[in-house]
Short mmCIF file of C-alpha atoms and ligand atoms in Angstrom, two decimals:
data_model
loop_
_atom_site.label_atom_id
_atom_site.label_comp_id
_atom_site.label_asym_id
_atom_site.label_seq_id
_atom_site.Cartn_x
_atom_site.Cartn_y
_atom_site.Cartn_z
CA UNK A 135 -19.71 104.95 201.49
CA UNK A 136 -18.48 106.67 198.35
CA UNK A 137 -17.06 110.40 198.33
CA UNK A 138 -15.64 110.75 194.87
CA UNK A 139 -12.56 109.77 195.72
CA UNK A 140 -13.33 105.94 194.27
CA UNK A 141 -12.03 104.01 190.88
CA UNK A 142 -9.52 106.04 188.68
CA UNK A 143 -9.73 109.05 190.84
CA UNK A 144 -7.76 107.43 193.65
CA UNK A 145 -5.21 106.15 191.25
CA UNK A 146 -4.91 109.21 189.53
CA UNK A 147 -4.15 110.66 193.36
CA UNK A 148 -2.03 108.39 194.05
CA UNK A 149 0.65 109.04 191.12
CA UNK A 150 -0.31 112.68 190.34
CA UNK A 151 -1.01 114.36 194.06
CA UNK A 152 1.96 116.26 195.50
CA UNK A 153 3.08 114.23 198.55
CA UNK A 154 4.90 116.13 201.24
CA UNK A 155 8.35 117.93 202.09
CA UNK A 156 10.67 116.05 204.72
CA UNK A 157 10.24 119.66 206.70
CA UNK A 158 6.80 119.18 206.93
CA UNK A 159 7.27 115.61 208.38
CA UNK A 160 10.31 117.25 210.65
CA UNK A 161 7.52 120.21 211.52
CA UNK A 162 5.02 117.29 212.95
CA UNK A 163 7.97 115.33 214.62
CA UNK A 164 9.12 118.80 216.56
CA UNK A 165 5.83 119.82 217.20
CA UNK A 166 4.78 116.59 219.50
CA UNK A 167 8.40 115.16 219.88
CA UNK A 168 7.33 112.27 218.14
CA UNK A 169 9.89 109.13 218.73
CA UNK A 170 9.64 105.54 218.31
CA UNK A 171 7.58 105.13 221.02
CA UNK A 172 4.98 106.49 219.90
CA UNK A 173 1.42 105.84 217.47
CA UNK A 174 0.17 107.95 215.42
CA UNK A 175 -3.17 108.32 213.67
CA UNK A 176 -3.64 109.89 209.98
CA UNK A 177 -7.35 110.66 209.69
CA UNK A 178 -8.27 110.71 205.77
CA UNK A 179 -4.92 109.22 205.08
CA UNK A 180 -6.15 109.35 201.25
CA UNK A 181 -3.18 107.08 199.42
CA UNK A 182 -0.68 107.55 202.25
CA UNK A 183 0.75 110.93 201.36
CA UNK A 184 1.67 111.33 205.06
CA UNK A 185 0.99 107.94 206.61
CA UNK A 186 3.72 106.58 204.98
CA UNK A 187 6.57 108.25 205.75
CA UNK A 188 5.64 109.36 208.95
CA UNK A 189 6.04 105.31 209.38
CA UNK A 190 9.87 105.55 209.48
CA UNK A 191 9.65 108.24 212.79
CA UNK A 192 7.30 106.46 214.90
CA UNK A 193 6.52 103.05 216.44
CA UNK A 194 2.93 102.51 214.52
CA UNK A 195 0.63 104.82 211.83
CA UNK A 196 -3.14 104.17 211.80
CA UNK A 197 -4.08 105.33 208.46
CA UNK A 198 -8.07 106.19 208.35
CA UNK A 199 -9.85 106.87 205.47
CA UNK A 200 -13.91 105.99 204.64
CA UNK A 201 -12.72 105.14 200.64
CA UNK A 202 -12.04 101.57 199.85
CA UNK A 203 -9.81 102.37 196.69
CA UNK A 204 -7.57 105.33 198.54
CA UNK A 205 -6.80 102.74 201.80
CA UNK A 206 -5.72 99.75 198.72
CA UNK A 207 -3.09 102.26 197.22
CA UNK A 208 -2.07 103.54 200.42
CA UNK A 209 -1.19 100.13 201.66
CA UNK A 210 0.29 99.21 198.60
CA UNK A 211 2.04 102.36 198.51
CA UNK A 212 3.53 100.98 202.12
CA UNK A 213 4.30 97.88 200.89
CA UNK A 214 6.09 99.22 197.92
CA UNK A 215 8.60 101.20 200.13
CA UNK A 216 9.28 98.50 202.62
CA UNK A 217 6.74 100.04 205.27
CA UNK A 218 5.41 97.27 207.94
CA UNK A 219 4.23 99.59 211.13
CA UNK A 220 1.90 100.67 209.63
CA UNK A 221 -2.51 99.92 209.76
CA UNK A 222 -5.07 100.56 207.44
CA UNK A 223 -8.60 101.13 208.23
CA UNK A 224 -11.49 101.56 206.70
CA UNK A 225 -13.82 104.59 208.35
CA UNK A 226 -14.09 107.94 209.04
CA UNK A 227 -14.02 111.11 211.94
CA UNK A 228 -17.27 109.60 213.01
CA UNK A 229 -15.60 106.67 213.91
CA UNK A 230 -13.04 108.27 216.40
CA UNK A 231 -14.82 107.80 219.76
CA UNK A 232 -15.37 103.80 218.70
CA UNK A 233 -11.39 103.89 217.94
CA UNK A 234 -10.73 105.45 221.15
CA UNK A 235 -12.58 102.78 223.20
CA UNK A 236 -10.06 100.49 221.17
CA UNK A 237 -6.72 101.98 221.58
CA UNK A 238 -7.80 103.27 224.74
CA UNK A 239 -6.66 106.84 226.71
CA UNK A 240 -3.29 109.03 225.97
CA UNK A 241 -2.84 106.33 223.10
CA UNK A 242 -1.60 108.96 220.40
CA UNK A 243 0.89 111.08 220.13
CA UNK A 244 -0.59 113.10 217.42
CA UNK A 245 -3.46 112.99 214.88
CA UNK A 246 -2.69 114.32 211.63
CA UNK A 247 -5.31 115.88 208.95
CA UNK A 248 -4.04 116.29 205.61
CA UNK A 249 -6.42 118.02 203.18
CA UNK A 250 -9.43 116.19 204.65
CA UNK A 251 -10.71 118.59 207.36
CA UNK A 252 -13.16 120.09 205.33
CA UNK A 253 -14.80 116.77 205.31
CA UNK A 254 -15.15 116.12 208.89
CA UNK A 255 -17.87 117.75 211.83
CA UNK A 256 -14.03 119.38 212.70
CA UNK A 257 -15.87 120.70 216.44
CA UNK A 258 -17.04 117.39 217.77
CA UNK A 259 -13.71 115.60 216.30
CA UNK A 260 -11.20 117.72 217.74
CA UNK A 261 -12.74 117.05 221.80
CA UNK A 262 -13.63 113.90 220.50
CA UNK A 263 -9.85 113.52 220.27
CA UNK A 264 -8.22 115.19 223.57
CA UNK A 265 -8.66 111.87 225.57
CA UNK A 266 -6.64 110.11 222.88
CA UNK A 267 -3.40 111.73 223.66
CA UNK A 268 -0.49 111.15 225.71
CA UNK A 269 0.81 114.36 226.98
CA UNK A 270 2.36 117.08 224.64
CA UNK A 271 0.43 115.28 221.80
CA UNK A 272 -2.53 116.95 219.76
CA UNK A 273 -3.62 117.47 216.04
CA UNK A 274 -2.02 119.01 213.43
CA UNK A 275 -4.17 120.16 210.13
CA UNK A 276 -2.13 120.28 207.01
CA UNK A 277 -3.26 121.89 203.73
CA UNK A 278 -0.81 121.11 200.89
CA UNK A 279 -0.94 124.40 198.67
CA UNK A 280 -3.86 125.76 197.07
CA UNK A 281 -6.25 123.99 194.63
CA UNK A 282 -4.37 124.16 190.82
CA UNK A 283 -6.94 126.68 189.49
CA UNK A 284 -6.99 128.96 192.70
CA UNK A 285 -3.17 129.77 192.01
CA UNK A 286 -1.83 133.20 191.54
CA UNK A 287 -0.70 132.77 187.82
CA UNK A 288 -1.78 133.53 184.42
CA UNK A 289 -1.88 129.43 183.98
CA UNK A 290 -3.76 128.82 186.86
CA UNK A 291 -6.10 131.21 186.22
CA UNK A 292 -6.58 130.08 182.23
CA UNK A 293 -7.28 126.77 183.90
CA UNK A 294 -10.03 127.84 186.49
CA UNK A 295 -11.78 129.63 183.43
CA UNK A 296 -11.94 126.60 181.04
CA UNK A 297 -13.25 124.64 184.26
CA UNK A 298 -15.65 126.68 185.11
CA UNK A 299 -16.93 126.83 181.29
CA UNK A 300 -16.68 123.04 181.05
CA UNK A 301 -18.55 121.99 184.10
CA UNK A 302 -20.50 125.29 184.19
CA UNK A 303 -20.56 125.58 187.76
CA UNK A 304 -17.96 128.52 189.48
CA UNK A 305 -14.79 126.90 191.17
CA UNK A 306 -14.43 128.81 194.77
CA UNK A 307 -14.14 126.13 197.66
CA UNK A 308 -10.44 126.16 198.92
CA UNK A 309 -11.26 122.61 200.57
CA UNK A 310 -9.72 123.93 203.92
CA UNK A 311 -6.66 125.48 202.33
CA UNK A 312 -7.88 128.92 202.63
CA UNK A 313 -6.21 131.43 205.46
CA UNK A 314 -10.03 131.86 206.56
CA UNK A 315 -10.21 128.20 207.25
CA UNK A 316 -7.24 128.12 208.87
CA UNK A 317 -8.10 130.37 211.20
CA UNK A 318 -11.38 128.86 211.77
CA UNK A 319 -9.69 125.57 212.64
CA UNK A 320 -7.19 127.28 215.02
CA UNK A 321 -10.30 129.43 216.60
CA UNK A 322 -11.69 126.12 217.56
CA UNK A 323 -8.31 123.94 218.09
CA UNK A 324 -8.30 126.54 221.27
CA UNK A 325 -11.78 126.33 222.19
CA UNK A 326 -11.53 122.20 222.54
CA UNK A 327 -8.73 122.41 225.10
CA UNK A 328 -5.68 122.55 223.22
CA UNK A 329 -2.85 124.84 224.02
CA UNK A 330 0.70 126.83 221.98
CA UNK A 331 -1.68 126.51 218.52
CA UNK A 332 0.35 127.85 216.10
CA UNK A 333 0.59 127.27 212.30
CA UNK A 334 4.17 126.75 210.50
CA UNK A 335 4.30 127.32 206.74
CA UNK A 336 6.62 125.61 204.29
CA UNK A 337 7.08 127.22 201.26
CA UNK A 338 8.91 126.19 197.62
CA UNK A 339 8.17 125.99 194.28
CA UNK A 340 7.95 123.42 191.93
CA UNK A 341 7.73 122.72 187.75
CA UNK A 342 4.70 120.55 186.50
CA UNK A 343 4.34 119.59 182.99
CA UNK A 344 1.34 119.88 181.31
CA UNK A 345 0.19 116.10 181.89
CA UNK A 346 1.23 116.50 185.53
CA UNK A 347 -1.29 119.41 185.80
CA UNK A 348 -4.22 117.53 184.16
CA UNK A 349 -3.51 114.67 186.20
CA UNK A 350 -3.42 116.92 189.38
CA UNK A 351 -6.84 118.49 187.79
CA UNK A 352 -8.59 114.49 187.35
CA UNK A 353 -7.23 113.70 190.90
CA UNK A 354 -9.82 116.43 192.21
CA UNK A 355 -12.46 115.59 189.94
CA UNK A 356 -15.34 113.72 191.85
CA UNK A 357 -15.47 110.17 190.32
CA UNK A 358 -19.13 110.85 188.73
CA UNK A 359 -17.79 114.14 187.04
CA UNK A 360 -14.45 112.29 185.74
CA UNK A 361 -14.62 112.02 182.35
CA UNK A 362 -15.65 108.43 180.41
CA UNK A 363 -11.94 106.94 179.74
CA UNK A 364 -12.67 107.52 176.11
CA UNK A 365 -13.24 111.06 176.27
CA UNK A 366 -9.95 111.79 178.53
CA UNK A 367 -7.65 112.09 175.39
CA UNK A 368 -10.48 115.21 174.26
CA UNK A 369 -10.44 116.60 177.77
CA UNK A 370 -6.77 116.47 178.04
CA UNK A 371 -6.63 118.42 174.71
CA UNK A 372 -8.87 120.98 175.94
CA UNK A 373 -7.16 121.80 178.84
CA UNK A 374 -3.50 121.48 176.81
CA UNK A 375 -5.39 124.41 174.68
CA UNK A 376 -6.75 126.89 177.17
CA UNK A 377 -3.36 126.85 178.74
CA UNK A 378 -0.76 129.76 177.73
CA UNK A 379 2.02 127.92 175.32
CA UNK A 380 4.34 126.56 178.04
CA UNK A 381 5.99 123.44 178.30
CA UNK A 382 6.27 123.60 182.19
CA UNK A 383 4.16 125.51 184.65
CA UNK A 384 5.98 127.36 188.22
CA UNK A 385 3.59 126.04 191.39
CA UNK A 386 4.32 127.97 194.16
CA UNK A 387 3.05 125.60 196.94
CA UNK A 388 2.68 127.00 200.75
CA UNK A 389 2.38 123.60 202.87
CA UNK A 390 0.26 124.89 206.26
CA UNK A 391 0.87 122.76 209.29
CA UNK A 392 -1.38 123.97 212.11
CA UNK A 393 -0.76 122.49 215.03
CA UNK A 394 -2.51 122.24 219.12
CA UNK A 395 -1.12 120.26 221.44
CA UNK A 396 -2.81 118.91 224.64
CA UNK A 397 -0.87 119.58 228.16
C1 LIG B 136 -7.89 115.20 199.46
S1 LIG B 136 -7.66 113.59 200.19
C2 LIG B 136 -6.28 113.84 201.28
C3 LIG B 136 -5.34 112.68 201.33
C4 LIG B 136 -4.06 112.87 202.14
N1 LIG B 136 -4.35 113.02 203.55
C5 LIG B 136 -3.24 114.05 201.67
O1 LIG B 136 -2.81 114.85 202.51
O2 LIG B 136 -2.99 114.18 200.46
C6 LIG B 136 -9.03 113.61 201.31
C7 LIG B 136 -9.29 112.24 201.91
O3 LIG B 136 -10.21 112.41 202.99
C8 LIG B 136 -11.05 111.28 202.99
N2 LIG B 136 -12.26 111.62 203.73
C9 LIG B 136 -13.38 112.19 203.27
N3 LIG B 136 -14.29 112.32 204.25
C10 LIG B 136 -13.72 111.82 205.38
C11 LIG B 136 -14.17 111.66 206.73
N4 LIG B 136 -15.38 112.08 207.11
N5 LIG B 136 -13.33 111.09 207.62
C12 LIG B 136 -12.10 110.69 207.25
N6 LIG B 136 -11.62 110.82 205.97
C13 LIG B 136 -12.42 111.38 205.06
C14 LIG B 136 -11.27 110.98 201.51
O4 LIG B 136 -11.73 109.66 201.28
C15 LIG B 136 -9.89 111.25 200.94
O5 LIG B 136 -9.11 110.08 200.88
#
């Protein structure tokens, strides 16, 4: 199964996406008192943003993800940083009632969603999941900031409208980072079973330079809309253009982490 998320897109998400602040892996580790003891799954791990150092806090990470080329760089992202508890596997949230029958009852002490709910049947998952957890465990859906052309700046908003000219199509869907999402997710966290959902936001800002933002911008890019290699250098101009004349560019990123645990 492909997704876009194949080939030079999962390399260019590998070194350009934002990875995560140690409060956000502190957030998780108070949330479910997660010790070394425990296993953890990371359901659309992608190229390990969380996975990997959630490794050092825990006994074992499952990383999940349905895209060959994202699991590769993850584990070699693990590998890289001296990271050997952790497990790589090829699938998806469809998968999670096969896993259970493998890991078997209160297994996991937490499943963790980074940017990937939007994918997933969340509903079905999130009962799916209850079984799977040892007491005081549960889920916790992180968004990581808000799409690069979605942002509340005079860059950001330069960049949505030479996007939207470019690939003439308008540039809405928050992929889950959205407060309406958010509060979908926690509407229906609560209706599966699981209790004290709350959501805990880390905020800070950041500086990217202008080849940090396109690479951010081709890390989103479906692989069939990525532009041929040759034509990159043009793209990259294009975008270097519509932007105002600044050498670096403020991010202000708002990490959500909404958690449910199960009693
Ligand atoms: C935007 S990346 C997020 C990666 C990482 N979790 C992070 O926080 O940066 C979304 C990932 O979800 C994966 N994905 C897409 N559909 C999925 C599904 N149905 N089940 C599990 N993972 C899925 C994609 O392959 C991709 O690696």
């Amino acid at each position: 199964m492909t997704l876009g998320f194949s080939g030079d897109v999962a390399q260019y998400y590998a070194k350009f996406r934002r990875g995560y602040p140690p409060q956000v892996l502190d957030t998780l580790q108070a949330a479910f008192g997660l010790g070394t003891g425990d296993v953890v799954l990371d359901l659309g791990c992608g190229t390990g943003q969380l996975a990997v150092p959630l490794a050092s806090r825990v006994r074992s990470v499952i990383g999940v993800d349905p895209e060959p080329d994202m699991l590769r760089l993850a584990r070699q992202s693990a590998t890289g940083q001296g990271v050997h508890n952790a497990t790589w596997v090829l699938g998806a949230d469809t998968d999670i009632p096969a896993m259970g029958a493998l890991v078997g009852q209160r297994a996991l002490a937490m499943t963790v969603i980074g940017q990937a709910l939007h994918w997933m049947r969340h509903d079905e998952l999130f009962r799916e999941l209850t079984p799977l957890f040892r007491a005081g465990g549960g889920i916790a859906v992180v968004a990581n900031g808000t799409p690069l052309w979605l942002q509340d700046s005079a860059w950001s908003r330069s960049l949505r409208r030479f996007l939207e000219e470019h690939f003439g199509t308008r540039l809405e869907a928050t992929c889950g980072t959205g407060s309406r999402d958010r509060l979908r997710y926690a509407q229906a966290l609560g209706e599966a079973g699981y209790e004290d959902v709350r959501e805990t936001a880390i905020e800070y800002s950041d500086e990217l330079s202008v080849d940090e933002l396109i690479g951010g911008v081709y890390s989103a890019i479906p692989a069939d809309g990525l532009p041929a290699p040759a034509d990159r250098p043009a793209f990259a101009e294009a975008i270097r253009q519509s932007l105002p004349p600044e050498l670096r560019f403020t991010e202000h990123v708002r990490v959500s982490v909404l958690t449910g645990r199960i009693a």
